[in-house]
mmCIF file of C-alpha atoms in Angstrom:
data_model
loop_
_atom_site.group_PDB
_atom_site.id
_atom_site.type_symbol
_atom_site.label_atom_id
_atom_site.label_comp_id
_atom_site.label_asym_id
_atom_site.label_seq_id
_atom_site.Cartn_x
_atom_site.Cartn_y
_atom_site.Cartn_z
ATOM 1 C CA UNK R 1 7.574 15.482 39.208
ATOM 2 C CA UNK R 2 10.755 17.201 40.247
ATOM 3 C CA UNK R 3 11.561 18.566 44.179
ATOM 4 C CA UNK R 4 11.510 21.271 45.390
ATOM 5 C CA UNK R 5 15.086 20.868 46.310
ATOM 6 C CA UNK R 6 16.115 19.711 42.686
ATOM 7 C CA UNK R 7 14.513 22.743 41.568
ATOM 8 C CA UNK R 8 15.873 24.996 43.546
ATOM 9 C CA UNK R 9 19.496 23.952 43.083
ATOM 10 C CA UNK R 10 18.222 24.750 39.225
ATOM 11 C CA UNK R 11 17.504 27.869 39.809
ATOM 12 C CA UNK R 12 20.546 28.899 41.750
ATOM 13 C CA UNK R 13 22.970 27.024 39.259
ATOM 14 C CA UNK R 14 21.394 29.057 36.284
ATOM 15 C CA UNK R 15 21.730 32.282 38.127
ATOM 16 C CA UNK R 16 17.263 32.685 38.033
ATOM 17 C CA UNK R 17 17.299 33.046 41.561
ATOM 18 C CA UNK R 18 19.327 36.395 43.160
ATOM 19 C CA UNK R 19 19.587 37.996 46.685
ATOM 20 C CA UNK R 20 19.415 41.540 47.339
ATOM 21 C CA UNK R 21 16.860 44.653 47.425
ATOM 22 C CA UNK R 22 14.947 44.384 44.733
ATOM 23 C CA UNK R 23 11.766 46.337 43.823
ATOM 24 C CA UNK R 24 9.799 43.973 41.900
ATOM 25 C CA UNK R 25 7.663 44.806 38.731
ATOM 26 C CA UNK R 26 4.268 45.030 41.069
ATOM 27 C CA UNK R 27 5.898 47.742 42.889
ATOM 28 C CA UNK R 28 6.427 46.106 46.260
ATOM 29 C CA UNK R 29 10.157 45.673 47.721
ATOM 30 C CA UNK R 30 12.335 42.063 48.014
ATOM 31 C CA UNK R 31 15.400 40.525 49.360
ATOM 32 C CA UNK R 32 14.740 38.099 46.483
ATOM 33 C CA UNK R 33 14.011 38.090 42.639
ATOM 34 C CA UNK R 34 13.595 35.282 41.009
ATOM 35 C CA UNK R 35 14.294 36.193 36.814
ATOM 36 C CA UNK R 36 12.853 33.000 35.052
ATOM 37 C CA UNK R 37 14.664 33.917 31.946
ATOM 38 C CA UNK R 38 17.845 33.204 33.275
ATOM 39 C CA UNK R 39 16.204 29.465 33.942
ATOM 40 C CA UNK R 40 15.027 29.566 30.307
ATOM 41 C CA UNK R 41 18.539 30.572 28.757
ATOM 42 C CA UNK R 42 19.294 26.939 29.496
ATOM 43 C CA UNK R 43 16.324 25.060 28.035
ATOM 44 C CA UNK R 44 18.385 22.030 29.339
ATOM 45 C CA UNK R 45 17.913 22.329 32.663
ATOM 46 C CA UNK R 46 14.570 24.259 32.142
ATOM 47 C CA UNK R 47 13.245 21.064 30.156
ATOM 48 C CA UNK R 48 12.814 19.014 33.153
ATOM 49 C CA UNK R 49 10.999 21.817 35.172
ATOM 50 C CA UNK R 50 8.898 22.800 32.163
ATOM 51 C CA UNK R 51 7.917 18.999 32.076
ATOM 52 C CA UNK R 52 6.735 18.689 35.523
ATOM 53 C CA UNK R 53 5.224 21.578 35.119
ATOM 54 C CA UNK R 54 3.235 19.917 32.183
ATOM 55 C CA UNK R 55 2.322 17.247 34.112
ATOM 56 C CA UNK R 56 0.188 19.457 36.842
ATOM 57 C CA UNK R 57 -1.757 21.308 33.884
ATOM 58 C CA UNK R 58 -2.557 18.294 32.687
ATOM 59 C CA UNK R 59 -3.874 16.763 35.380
ATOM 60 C CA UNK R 60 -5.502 20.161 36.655
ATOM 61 C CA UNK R 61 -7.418 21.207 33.852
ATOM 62 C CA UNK R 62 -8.300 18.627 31.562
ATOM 63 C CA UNK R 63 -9.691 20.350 28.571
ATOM 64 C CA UNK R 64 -8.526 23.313 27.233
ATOM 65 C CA UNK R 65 -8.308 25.075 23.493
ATOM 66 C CA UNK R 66 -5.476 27.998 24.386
ATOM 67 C CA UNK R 67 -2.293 29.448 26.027
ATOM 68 C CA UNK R 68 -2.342 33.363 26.621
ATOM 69 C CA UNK R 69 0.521 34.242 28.073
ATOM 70 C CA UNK R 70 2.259 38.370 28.724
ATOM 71 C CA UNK R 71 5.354 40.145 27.284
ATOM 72 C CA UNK R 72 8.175 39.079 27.875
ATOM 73 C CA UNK R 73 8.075 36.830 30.668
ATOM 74 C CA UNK R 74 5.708 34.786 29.353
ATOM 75 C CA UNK R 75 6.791 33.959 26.206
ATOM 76 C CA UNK R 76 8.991 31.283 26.021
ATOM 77 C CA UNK R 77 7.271 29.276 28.956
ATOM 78 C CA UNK R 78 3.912 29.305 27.107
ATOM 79 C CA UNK R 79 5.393 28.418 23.826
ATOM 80 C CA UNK R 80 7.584 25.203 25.795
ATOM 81 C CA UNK R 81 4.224 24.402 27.944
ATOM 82 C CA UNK R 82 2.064 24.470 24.627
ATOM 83 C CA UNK R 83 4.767 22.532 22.681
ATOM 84 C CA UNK R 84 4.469 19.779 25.189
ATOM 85 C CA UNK R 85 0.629 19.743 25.588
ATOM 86 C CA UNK R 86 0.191 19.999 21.621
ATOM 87 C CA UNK R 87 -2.138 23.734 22.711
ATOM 88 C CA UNK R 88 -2.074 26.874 20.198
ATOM 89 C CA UNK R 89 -0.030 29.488 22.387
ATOM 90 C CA UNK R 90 0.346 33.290 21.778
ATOM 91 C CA UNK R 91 1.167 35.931 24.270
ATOM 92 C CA UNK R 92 -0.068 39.414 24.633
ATOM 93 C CA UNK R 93 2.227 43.026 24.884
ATOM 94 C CA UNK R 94 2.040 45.948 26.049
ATOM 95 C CA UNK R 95 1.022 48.935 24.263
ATOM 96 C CA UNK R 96 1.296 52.267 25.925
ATOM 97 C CA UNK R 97 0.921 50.359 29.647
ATOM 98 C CA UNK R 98 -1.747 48.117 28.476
ATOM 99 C CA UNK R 99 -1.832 44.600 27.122
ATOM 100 C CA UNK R 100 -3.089 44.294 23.543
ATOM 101 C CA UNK R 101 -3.018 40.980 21.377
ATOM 102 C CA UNK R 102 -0.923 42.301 17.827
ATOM 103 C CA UNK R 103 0.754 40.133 15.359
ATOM 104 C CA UNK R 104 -2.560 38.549 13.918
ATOM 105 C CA UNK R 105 -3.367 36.625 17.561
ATOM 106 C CA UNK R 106 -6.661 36.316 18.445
ATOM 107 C CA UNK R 107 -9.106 34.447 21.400
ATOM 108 C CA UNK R 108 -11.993 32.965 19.884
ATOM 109 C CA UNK R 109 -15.611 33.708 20.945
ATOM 110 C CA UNK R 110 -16.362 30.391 23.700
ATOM 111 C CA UNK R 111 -12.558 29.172 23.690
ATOM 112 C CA UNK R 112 -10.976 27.810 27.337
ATOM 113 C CA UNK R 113 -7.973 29.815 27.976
ATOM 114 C CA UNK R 114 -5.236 29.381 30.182
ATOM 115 C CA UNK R 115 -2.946 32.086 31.596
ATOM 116 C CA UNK R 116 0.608 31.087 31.610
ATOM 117 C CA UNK R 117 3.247 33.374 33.081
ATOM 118 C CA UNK R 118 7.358 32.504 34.482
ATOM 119 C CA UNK R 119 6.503 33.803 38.089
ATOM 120 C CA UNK R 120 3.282 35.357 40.108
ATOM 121 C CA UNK R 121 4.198 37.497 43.046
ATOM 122 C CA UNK R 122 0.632 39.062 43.101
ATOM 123 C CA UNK R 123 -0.861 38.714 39.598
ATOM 124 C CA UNK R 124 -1.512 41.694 37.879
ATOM 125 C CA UNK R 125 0.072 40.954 34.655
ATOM 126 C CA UNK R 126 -2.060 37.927 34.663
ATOM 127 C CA UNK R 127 -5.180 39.915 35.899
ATOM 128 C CA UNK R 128 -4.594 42.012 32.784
ATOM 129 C CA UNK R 129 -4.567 38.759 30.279
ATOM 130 C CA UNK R 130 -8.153 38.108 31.931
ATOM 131 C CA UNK R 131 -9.261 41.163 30.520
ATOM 132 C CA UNK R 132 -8.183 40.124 26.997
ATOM 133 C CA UNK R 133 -10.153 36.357 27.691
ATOM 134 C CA UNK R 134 -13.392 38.440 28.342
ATOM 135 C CA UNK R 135 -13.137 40.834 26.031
ATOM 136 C CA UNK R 136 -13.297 38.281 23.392
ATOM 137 C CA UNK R 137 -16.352 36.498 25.490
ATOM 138 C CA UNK R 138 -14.126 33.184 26.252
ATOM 139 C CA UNK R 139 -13.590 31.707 29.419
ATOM 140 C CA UNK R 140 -10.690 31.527 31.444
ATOM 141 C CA UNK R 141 -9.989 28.229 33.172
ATOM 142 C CA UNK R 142 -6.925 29.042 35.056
ATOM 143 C CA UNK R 143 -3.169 30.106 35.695
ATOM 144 C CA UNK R 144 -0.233 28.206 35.455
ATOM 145 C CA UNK R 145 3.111 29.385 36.411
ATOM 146 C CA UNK R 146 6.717 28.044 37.135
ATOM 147 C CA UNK R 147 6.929 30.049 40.454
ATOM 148 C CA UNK R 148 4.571 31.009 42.559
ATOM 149 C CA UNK R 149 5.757 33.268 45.195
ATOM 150 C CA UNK R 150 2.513 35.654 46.009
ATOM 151 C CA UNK R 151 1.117 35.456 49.732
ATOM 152 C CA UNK R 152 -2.547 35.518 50.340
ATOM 153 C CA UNK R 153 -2.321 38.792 51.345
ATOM 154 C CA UNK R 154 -1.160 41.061 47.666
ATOM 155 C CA UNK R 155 -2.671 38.526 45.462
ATOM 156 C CA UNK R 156 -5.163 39.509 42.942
ATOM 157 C CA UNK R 157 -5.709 35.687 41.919
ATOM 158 C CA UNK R 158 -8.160 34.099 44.504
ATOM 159 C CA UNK R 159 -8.426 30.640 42.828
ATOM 160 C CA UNK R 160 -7.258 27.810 39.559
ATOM 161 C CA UNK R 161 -3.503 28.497 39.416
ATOM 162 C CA UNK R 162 -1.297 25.835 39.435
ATOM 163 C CA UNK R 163 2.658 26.128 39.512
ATOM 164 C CA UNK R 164 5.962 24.000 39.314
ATOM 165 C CA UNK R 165 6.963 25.770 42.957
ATOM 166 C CA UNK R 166 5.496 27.479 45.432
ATOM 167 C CA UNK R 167 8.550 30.148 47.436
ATOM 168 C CA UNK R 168 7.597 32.300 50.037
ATOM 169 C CA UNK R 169 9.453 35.057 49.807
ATOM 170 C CA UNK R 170 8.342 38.150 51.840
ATOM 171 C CA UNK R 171 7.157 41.688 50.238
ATOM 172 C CA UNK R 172 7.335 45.186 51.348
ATOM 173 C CA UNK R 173 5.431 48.534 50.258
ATOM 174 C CA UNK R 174 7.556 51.455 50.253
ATOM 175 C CA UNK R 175 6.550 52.430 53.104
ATOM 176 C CA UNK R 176 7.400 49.086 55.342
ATOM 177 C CA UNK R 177 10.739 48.241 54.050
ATOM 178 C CA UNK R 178 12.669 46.765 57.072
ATOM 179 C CA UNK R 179 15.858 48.531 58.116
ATOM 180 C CA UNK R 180 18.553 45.363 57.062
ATOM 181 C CA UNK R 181 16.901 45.579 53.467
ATOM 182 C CA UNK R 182 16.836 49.461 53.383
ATOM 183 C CA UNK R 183 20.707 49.588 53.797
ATOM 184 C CA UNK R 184 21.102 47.749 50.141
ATOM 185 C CA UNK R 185 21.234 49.609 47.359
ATOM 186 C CA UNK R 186 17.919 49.038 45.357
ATOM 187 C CA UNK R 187 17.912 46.893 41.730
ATOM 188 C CA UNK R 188 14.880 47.405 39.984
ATOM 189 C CA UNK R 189 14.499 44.017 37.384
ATOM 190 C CA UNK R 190 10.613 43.966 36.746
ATOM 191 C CA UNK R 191 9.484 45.207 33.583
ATOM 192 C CA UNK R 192 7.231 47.458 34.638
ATOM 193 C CA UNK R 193 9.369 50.179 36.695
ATOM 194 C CA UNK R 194 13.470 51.344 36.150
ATOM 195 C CA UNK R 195 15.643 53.182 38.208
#
């Protein structure tokens, strides 16, 4: 497995990992946003996170039939999980605000699922995929992520979710933003909101 110190210096030499002010795409503020696709614009140094990574699903959850992962974040980390773990991946999208499966993809009735996303700060998107899993009367079996940043206290997720690194990185409401982080200009780079 890689460190959490080797994956870091990943992250920062691939530009994923930014300082600033920051309101993420759950709506809460951040001196810190972590944008996985910049990791996974160099699938050489994402390779070796993507393989540890791998390694904890594997051992974690020993049987399952599929990937569902969201638009866009999602994508390319479910395809590069499922390549290595020989799994069927597709990925859900949004369709005015909600997340559909299009393109032919479908859950079958009884499969074992598992959610993988690039980062969960506190879940939603994945919340949303769960929907999709019961709809079609499968069964979730987990989450799997790259980064994990959410605290106990915003996530929606109360068990199953394994990830390559857990960062604690603190989160404001609108309301609570701290004075230092108020005086930066705000960069909005979740999918969900814009300037």
């Amino acid at each position: 497995m890689l460190s959490h110190k080797k994956s870091l210096d990943i992250l920062r030499k691939t530009n994923a990992l930014l300082e600033g002010h920051f309101v993420l795409s759950s709506g809460l503020h951040s001196s810190k946003y972590i944008q996985c696709a910049k990791l996974l614009s160099f699938p050489h140094k994402a390779e070796k996170i993507c393989k540890s990574l791998a390694g904890k699903i594997k051992k974690k959850f020993k049987n399952f039939d599929l990937i569902l992962s969201p638009a866009m974040g999602g994508i390319v980390i479910g395809y590069e999980i499922g390549r290595l773990l020989k799994k069927e991946t597709i990925f859900c999208e949004r369709v005015k605000g909600k997340f559909k499966l299009r393109r032919g993809f479908q859950i079958k009735k009884g499969s074992k699922v598992l959610i993988i996303e690039d980062v969960i700060t506190t879940g939603k998107s994945s919340m949303e995929c769960v929907k999709l899993i019961n709809n079609s009367k499968a069964k979730l079996i987990g989450f799997a992520t790259i980064i994990d940043r959410s605290s106990k206290n915003n996530l929606k997720i109360k068990k199953n979710i394994v990830s390559h690194l857990k960062i604690s990185v603190p989160t404001y409401k609108k309301n609570k933003i701290p004075n230092e982080l108020k005086l930066i200009p705000i960069s909005t780079p979740g999918s969900r909101y814009t300037k």
